[in-house]
């Protein structure tokens, strides 16, 4: 049995795979990001996973995670997984490689993530050969849930959206200006907090100011990320993540405006990862 994990900043999707490629069990836990969490926090979350395995010990663990792009972070997650799961073979890679393998398999293409955060890469069918740094939700992460939430709140509080939308937002969320500032600037995981306003955006897609906010952010994602790759117009651009999946109509409109050809759009790369690891 092998264990595959696709971990973002918000949640981690796990899948136990029996020999022959059959998915035996799937479950979800909190997101694990070594860039923002301490070793103790990661250790506690992996320890909480063990009861879900029901005594089964995986022969191999393939963990793809946000924040796993640096050697020290990879070593930290690898060590914790080995200790907690008593598994000698542990491979830790980035969530970007998960997206590339899950979306492209062994084909060349451009793979993108639009979830709580955003990212992209040029993938040659085996490895990532180019990556524009996403820079996080303060400096980058265009098109992500966190940035859409940031733009929504900023525009609402500065009265840049349709009249009446601000009062509706404050009434629906029950938040005050002071509480918003507290969450964004003082509490942990402000990216998760901001991305949590995606349902409000989804409820108001008919509103021109909301539709335009999302469209422009997606265009920025293409302009500042995808269009940086050499000969990008010769390849399909594939997407995974909740934002790409649920706002795909607007994503197609943005791609059409930028003359970019979209390929696959999936909510999660897990199905593609299952095929990749059982065929590989």
mmCIF file of C-alpha atoms in Angstrom:
data_model
loop_
_atom_site.group_PDB
_atom_site.id
_atom_site.type_symbol
_atom_site.label_atom_id
_atom_site.label_comp_id
_atom_site.label_asym_id
_atom_site.label_seq_id
_atom_site.Cartn_x
_atom_site.Cartn_y
_atom_site.Cartn_z
ATOM 1 C CA UNK A 1 0.000 0.000 0.000
ATOM 2 C CA UNK A 2 1.159 3.516 -0.780
ATOM 3 C CA UNK A 3 -0.074 6.781 0.710
ATOM 4 C CA UNK A 4 -0.409 9.922 -1.427
ATOM 5 C CA UNK A 5 -0.969 13.369 0.069
ATOM 6 C CA UNK A 6 -1.822 16.627 -1.673
ATOM 7 C CA UNK A 7 -1.445 19.360 0.927
ATOM 8 C CA UNK A 8 -2.352 23.000 0.493
ATOM 9 C CA UNK A 9 -2.432 25.780 3.037
ATOM 10 C CA UNK A 10 -6.062 25.041 3.931
ATOM 11 C CA UNK A 11 -6.437 21.253 3.739
ATOM 12 C CA UNK A 12 -4.626 18.019 2.939
ATOM 13 C CA UNK A 13 -6.206 15.324 0.760
ATOM 14 C CA UNK A 14 -4.928 11.799 1.491
ATOM 15 C CA UNK A 15 -5.419 8.626 -0.508
ATOM 16 C CA UNK A 16 -4.369 5.090 0.399
ATOM 17 C CA UNK A 17 -3.695 3.053 -2.718
ATOM 18 C CA UNK A 18 -3.633 -0.740 -2.757
ATOM 19 C CA UNK A 19 -1.476 -2.749 -5.124
ATOM 20 C CA UNK A 20 -2.943 -2.609 -8.592
ATOM 21 C CA UNK A 21 -3.805 1.062 -8.294
ATOM 22 C CA UNK A 22 -7.118 0.762 -6.455
ATOM 23 C CA UNK A 23 -7.891 3.673 -4.140
ATOM 24 C CA UNK A 24 -8.718 2.002 -0.818
ATOM 25 C CA UNK A 25 -9.549 5.029 1.288
ATOM 26 C CA UNK A 26 -9.619 8.807 1.048
ATOM 27 C CA UNK A 27 -9.773 11.372 3.806
ATOM 28 C CA UNK A 28 -9.042 15.027 4.494
ATOM 29 C CA UNK A 29 -7.084 16.699 7.288
ATOM 30 C CA UNK A 30 -5.936 20.259 7.972
ATOM 31 C CA UNK A 31 -3.392 21.783 5.621
ATOM 32 C CA UNK A 32 0.309 21.423 6.402
ATOM 33 C CA UNK A 33 2.691 24.186 5.388
ATOM 34 C CA UNK A 34 6.203 24.073 6.921
ATOM 35 C CA UNK A 35 6.800 27.643 5.803
ATOM 36 C CA UNK A 36 4.183 28.907 8.260
ATOM 37 C CA UNK A 37 4.001 26.138 10.868
ATOM 38 C CA UNK A 38 6.402 24.984 13.560
ATOM 39 C CA UNK A 39 7.742 21.438 13.670
ATOM 40 C CA UNK A 40 5.563 20.805 16.720
ATOM 41 C CA UNK A 41 2.414 21.864 14.843
ATOM 42 C CA UNK A 42 3.253 19.672 11.852
ATOM 43 C CA UNK A 43 4.079 16.763 14.134
ATOM 44 C CA UNK A 44 0.706 17.096 15.876
ATOM 45 C CA UNK A 45 -1.199 17.132 12.589
ATOM 46 C CA UNK A 46 0.586 14.053 11.226
ATOM 47 C CA UNK A 47 0.040 12.275 14.554
ATOM 48 C CA UNK A 48 -3.687 13.008 14.236
ATOM 49 C CA UNK A 49 -3.620 11.239 10.867
ATOM 50 C CA UNK A 50 -2.565 7.852 12.265
ATOM 51 C CA UNK A 51 -5.998 6.707 13.547
ATOM 52 C CA UNK A 52 -7.389 7.230 10.033
ATOM 53 C CA UNK A 53 -4.976 4.591 8.718
ATOM 54 C CA UNK A 54 -6.597 1.959 10.975
ATOM 55 C CA UNK A 55 -3.332 0.207 11.717
ATOM 56 C CA UNK A 56 -2.244 -0.074 8.086
ATOM 57 C CA UNK A 57 1.375 0.811 7.443
ATOM 58 C CA UNK A 58 2.198 2.279 4.026
ATOM 59 C CA UNK A 59 5.197 0.923 2.154
ATOM 60 C CA UNK A 60 5.774 4.346 0.608
ATOM 61 C CA UNK A 61 4.531 7.884 1.220
ATOM 62 C CA UNK A 62 4.393 10.532 -1.514
ATOM 63 C CA UNK A 63 3.727 13.890 0.125
ATOM 64 C CA UNK A 64 3.140 16.955 -2.047
ATOM 65 C CA UNK A 65 2.822 20.155 -0.064
ATOM 66 C CA UNK A 66 2.691 23.922 -0.101
ATOM 67 C CA UNK A 67 5.875 25.345 1.399
ATOM 68 C CA UNK A 68 7.882 22.223 0.534
ATOM 69 C CA UNK A 69 10.162 23.903 -1.983
ATOM 70 C CA UNK A 70 13.176 24.371 0.278
ATOM 71 C CA UNK A 71 15.623 21.629 1.390
ATOM 72 C CA UNK A 72 15.264 22.366 5.110
ATOM 73 C CA UNK A 73 11.460 22.259 4.899
ATOM 74 C CA UNK A 74 11.568 19.035 2.870
ATOM 75 C CA UNK A 75 13.861 17.468 5.472
ATOM 76 C CA UNK A 76 11.551 18.529 8.304
ATOM 77 C CA UNK A 77 8.417 17.040 6.734
ATOM 78 C CA UNK A 78 10.284 13.894 5.638
ATOM 79 C CA UNK A 79 11.609 13.264 9.130
ATOM 80 C CA UNK A 80 8.215 13.762 10.782
ATOM 81 C CA UNK A 81 6.461 11.458 8.308
ATOM 82 C CA UNK A 82 9.100 8.761 8.773
ATOM 83 C CA UNK A 83 8.862 8.967 12.555
ATOM 84 C CA UNK A 84 5.085 9.096 12.797
ATOM 85 C CA UNK A 85 4.240 6.546 10.099
ATOM 86 C CA UNK A 86 7.263 4.259 10.595
ATOM 87 C CA UNK A 87 7.858 4.271 6.838
ATOM 88 C CA UNK A 88 11.366 4.259 5.403
ATOM 89 C CA UNK A 89 10.446 5.470 1.903
ATOM 90 C CA UNK A 90 9.098 9.016 2.029
ATOM 91 C CA UNK A 91 9.216 11.388 -0.930
ATOM 92 C CA UNK A 92 8.335 15.029 -0.257
ATOM 93 C CA UNK A 93 7.751 17.386 -3.167
ATOM 94 C CA UNK A 94 5.994 20.668 -3.820
ATOM 95 C CA UNK A 95 2.280 21.040 -4.428
ATOM 96 C CA UNK A 96 3.338 22.497 -7.771
ATOM 97 C CA UNK A 97 4.841 19.167 -8.853
ATOM 98 C CA UNK A 98 1.621 17.486 -7.693
ATOM 99 C CA UNK A 99 -0.336 19.779 -9.994
ATOM 100 C CA UNK A 100 2.045 19.175 -12.907
ATOM 101 C CA UNK A 101 2.005 15.382 -12.543
ATOM 102 C CA UNK A 102 -1.720 15.307 -11.872
ATOM 103 C CA UNK A 103 -2.665 17.568 -14.781
ATOM 104 C CA UNK A 104 -0.058 16.720 -17.415
ATOM 105 C CA UNK A 105 1.018 13.173 -16.566
ATOM 106 C CA UNK A 106 3.998 12.597 -18.836
ATOM 107 C CA UNK A 107 3.093 15.337 -21.330
ATOM 108 C CA UNK A 108 4.687 18.757 -21.714
ATOM 109 C CA UNK A 109 2.544 21.673 -20.631
ATOM 110 C CA UNK A 110 1.977 24.588 -18.295
ATOM 111 C CA UNK A 111 0.405 23.622 -14.975
ATOM 112 C CA UNK A 112 -1.237 26.111 -12.620
ATOM 113 C CA UNK A 113 -2.746 26.159 -9.146
ATOM 114 C CA UNK A 114 -5.569 28.513 -8.212
ATOM 115 C CA UNK A 115 -6.619 27.734 -4.647
ATOM 116 C CA UNK A 116 -5.941 29.521 -1.379
ATOM 117 C CA UNK A 117 -2.682 30.546 -3.072
ATOM 118 C CA UNK A 118 -1.606 30.447 -6.713
ATOM 119 C CA UNK A 119 1.390 29.085 -8.591
ATOM 120 C CA UNK A 120 2.457 27.940 -12.047
ATOM 121 C CA UNK A 121 5.219 26.068 -13.827
ATOM 122 C CA UNK A 122 6.456 24.826 -17.173
ATOM 123 C CA UNK A 123 6.633 21.014 -17.028
ATOM 124 C CA UNK A 124 8.499 18.878 -19.570
ATOM 125 C CA UNK A 125 6.621 15.657 -18.824
ATOM 126 C CA UNK A 126 9.002 14.540 -16.082
ATOM 127 C CA UNK A 127 10.099 17.572 -14.099
ATOM 128 C CA UNK A 128 9.477 21.265 -13.581
ATOM 129 C CA UNK A 129 11.912 23.194 -15.762
ATOM 130 C CA UNK A 130 10.677 26.748 -15.112
ATOM 131 C CA UNK A 131 8.716 28.405 -12.331
ATOM 132 C CA UNK A 132 7.708 32.010 -11.772
ATOM 133 C CA UNK A 133 7.804 32.519 -8.015
ATOM 134 C CA UNK A 134 4.260 33.074 -6.695
ATOM 135 C CA UNK A 135 5.577 35.393 -3.917
ATOM 136 C CA UNK A 136 2.631 34.831 -1.563
ATOM 137 C CA UNK A 137 -0.588 36.781 -1.162
ATOM 138 C CA UNK A 138 1.102 40.063 -0.187
ATOM 139 C CA UNK A 139 3.466 40.331 -3.175
ATOM 140 C CA UNK A 140 1.839 37.981 -5.678
ATOM 141 C CA UNK A 141 -0.551 34.986 -5.705
ATOM 142 C CA UNK A 142 -2.655 36.653 -8.384
ATOM 143 C CA UNK A 143 -6.024 34.976 -8.918
ATOM 144 C CA UNK A 144 -5.857 33.045 -5.648
ATOM 145 C CA UNK A 145 -8.588 32.828 -3.042
ATOM 146 C CA UNK A 146 -6.491 34.878 -0.623
ATOM 147 C CA UNK A 147 -5.919 37.674 -3.138
ATOM 148 C CA UNK A 148 -9.542 37.679 -4.299
ATOM 149 C CA UNK A 149 -10.565 37.997 -0.649
ATOM 150 C CA UNK A 150 -8.025 40.762 -0.091
ATOM 151 C CA UNK A 151 -9.281 42.677 -3.126
ATOM 152 C CA UNK A 152 -12.906 42.170 -2.112
ATOM 153 C CA UNK A 153 -12.425 43.480 1.426
ATOM 154 C CA UNK A 154 -10.214 46.378 0.344
ATOM 155 C CA UNK A 155 -12.641 47.461 -2.358
ATOM 156 C CA UNK A 156 -15.682 47.080 -0.119
ATOM 157 C CA UNK A 157 -14.210 49.068 2.753
ATOM 158 C CA UNK A 158 -13.070 51.823 0.374
ATOM 159 C CA UNK A 159 -16.510 51.901 -1.304
ATOM 160 C CA UNK A 160 -15.276 50.719 -4.707
ATOM 161 C CA UNK A 161 -17.925 48.027 -5.190
ATOM 162 C CA UNK A 162 -21.621 48.170 -6.045
ATOM 163 C CA UNK A 163 -23.530 50.285 -3.459
ATOM 164 C CA UNK A 164 -25.165 48.095 -0.830
ATOM 165 C CA UNK A 165 -22.685 45.246 -1.194
ATOM 166 C CA UNK A 166 -20.568 46.464 1.725
ATOM 167 C CA UNK A 167 -23.493 46.449 4.169
ATOM 168 C CA UNK A 168 -24.583 43.030 2.929
ATOM 169 C CA UNK A 169 -21.060 41.671 3.429
ATOM 170 C CA UNK A 170 -20.732 43.028 6.968
ATOM 171 C CA UNK A 171 -24.186 41.783 7.902
ATOM 172 C CA UNK A 172 -23.629 38.313 6.428
ATOM 173 C CA UNK A 173 -20.178 37.804 7.958
ATOM 174 C CA UNK A 174 -20.899 39.569 11.245
ATOM 175 C CA UNK A 175 -17.433 41.115 11.133
ATOM 176 C CA UNK A 176 -16.435 44.610 12.201
ATOM 177 C CA UNK A 177 -13.603 46.640 10.685
ATOM 178 C CA UNK A 178 -11.553 46.097 13.848
ATOM 179 C CA UNK A 179 -12.030 42.319 13.633
ATOM 180 C CA UNK A 180 -10.993 42.264 9.973
ATOM 181 C CA UNK A 181 -7.815 44.209 10.759
ATOM 182 C CA UNK A 182 -7.105 41.852 13.665
ATOM 183 C CA UNK A 183 -7.458 38.746 11.474
ATOM 184 C CA UNK A 184 -5.355 40.119 8.617
ATOM 185 C CA UNK A 185 -2.509 41.739 10.534
ATOM 186 C CA UNK A 186 -2.271 39.989 13.893
ATOM 187 C CA UNK A 187 -3.731 36.501 13.793
ATOM 188 C CA UNK A 188 -2.100 33.445 12.164
ATOM 189 C CA UNK A 189 -3.005 32.279 8.642
ATOM 190 C CA UNK A 190 -4.443 35.535 7.238
ATOM 191 C CA UNK A 191 -4.354 33.844 3.816
ATOM 192 C CA UNK A 192 -6.924 31.281 4.985
ATOM 193 C CA UNK A 193 -9.054 34.045 6.497
ATOM 194 C CA UNK A 194 -9.060 36.032 3.254
ATOM 195 C CA UNK A 195 -9.687 32.968 1.080
ATOM 196 C CA UNK A 196 -12.692 32.199 3.274
ATOM 197 C CA UNK A 197 -14.658 34.940 1.530
ATOM 198 C CA UNK A 198 -14.791 32.992 -1.726
ATOM 199 C CA UNK A 199 -18.378 31.833 -1.005
ATOM 200 C CA UNK A 200 -19.491 35.478 -0.805
ATOM 201 C CA UNK A 201 -17.886 36.135 -4.179
ATOM 202 C CA UNK A 202 -19.557 33.029 -5.622
ATOM 203 C CA UNK A 203 -22.961 34.252 -4.410
ATOM 204 C CA UNK A 204 -22.513 37.563 -6.226
ATOM 205 C CA UNK A 205 -21.014 36.599 -9.585
ATOM 206 C CA UNK A 206 -23.946 38.363 -11.257
ATOM 207 C CA UNK A 207 -22.741 41.643 -9.737
ATOM 208 C CA UNK A 208 -20.599 43.493 -12.331
ATOM 209 C CA UNK A 209 -18.112 44.751 -9.726
ATOM 210 C CA UNK A 210 -17.546 41.217 -8.373
ATOM 211 C CA UNK A 211 -17.312 39.670 -11.833
ATOM 212 C CA UNK A 212 -14.805 42.308 -12.940
ATOM 213 C CA UNK A 213 -12.704 41.913 -9.770
ATOM 214 C CA UNK A 214 -12.269 38.189 -10.442
ATOM 215 C CA UNK A 215 -11.732 38.648 -14.182
ATOM 216 C CA UNK A 216 -9.011 41.257 -13.704
ATOM 217 C CA UNK A 217 -7.231 39.149 -11.082
ATOM 218 C CA UNK A 218 -7.216 36.150 -13.433
ATOM 219 C CA UNK A 219 -5.841 38.344 -16.229
ATOM 220 C CA UNK A 220 -3.112 39.480 -13.842
ATOM 221 C CA UNK A 221 -2.321 35.830 -13.122
ATOM 222 C CA UNK A 222 -1.851 35.149 -16.828
ATOM 223 C CA UNK A 223 0.124 38.346 -17.409
ATOM 224 C CA UNK A 224 2.492 38.040 -14.441
ATOM 225 C CA UNK A 225 2.935 34.259 -14.486
ATOM 226 C CA UNK A 226 1.892 32.201 -17.511
ATOM 227 C CA UNK A 227 3.048 34.736 -20.082
ATOM 228 C CA UNK A 228 6.559 34.688 -18.598
ATOM 229 C CA UNK A 229 7.178 31.175 -19.961
ATOM 230 C CA UNK A 230 8.940 30.917 -23.299
ATOM 231 C CA UNK A 231 6.608 29.992 -26.182
ATOM 232 C CA UNK A 232 3.656 29.798 -23.757
ATOM 233 C CA UNK A 233 1.161 30.153 -26.612
ATOM 234 C CA UNK A 234 2.294 26.808 -28.053
ATOM 235 C CA UNK A 235 1.098 24.850 -25.016
ATOM 236 C CA UNK A 236 -2.130 24.111 -23.208
ATOM 237 C CA UNK A 237 -2.436 25.750 -19.799
ATOM 238 C CA UNK A 238 -3.930 23.392 -17.205
ATOM 239 C CA UNK A 239 -5.457 24.308 -13.842
ATOM 240 C CA UNK A 240 -6.224 22.685 -10.523
ATOM 241 C CA UNK A 241 -7.652 24.130 -7.318
ATOM 242 C CA UNK A 242 -11.027 25.214 -5.982
ATOM 243 C CA UNK A 243 -10.831 28.756 -7.384
ATOM 244 C CA UNK A 244 -10.043 27.531 -10.906
ATOM 245 C CA UNK A 245 -12.770 24.887 -10.684
ATOM 246 C CA UNK A 246 -15.622 27.000 -9.323
ATOM 247 C CA UNK A 247 -14.833 30.140 -11.318
ATOM 248 C CA UNK A 248 -13.866 28.412 -14.542
ATOM 249 C CA UNK A 249 -16.346 30.370 -16.664
ATOM 250 C CA UNK A 250 -14.576 33.608 -15.719
ATOM 251 C CA UNK A 251 -11.197 31.871 -16.064
ATOM 252 C CA UNK A 252 -12.047 30.943 -19.665
ATOM 253 C CA UNK A 253 -13.092 34.556 -20.317
ATOM 254 C CA UNK A 254 -9.770 35.832 -18.962
ATOM 255 C CA UNK A 255 -7.830 33.291 -21.029
ATOM 256 C CA UNK A 256 -9.743 34.301 -24.142
ATOM 257 C CA UNK A 257 -8.914 37.955 -23.505
ATOM 258 C CA UNK A 258 -5.212 37.076 -23.158
ATOM 259 C CA UNK A 259 -5.193 34.658 -26.152
ATOM 260 C CA UNK A 260 -4.277 31.678 -23.974
ATOM 261 C CA UNK A 261 -5.480 28.117 -24.580
ATOM 262 C CA UNK A 262 -6.821 26.282 -21.524
ATOM 263 C CA UNK A 263 -6.532 22.495 -21.226
ATOM 264 C CA UNK A 264 -7.709 20.545 -18.164
ATOM 265 C CA UNK A 265 -9.376 22.109 -15.133
ATOM 266 C CA UNK A 266 -9.726 19.936 -12.032
ATOM 267 C CA UNK A 267 -10.716 20.669 -8.460
ATOM 268 C CA UNK A 268 -7.907 18.433 -7.176
ATOM 269 C CA UNK A 269 -4.862 16.777 -8.804
ATOM 270 C CA UNK A 270 -5.432 13.552 -6.849
ATOM 271 C CA UNK A 271 -7.027 11.537 -9.674
ATOM 272 C CA UNK A 272 -4.112 12.370 -11.940
ATOM 273 C CA UNK A 273 -1.613 11.570 -9.180
ATOM 274 C CA UNK A 274 -3.199 8.157 -8.660
ATOM 275 C CA UNK A 275 -2.726 7.389 -12.328
ATOM 276 C CA UNK A 276 0.806 8.798 -12.344
ATOM 277 C CA UNK A 277 2.012 6.742 -9.388
ATOM 278 C CA UNK A 278 0.344 3.508 -10.461
ATOM 279 C CA UNK A 279 1.562 3.822 -14.055
ATOM 280 C CA UNK A 280 5.016 5.186 -13.220
#
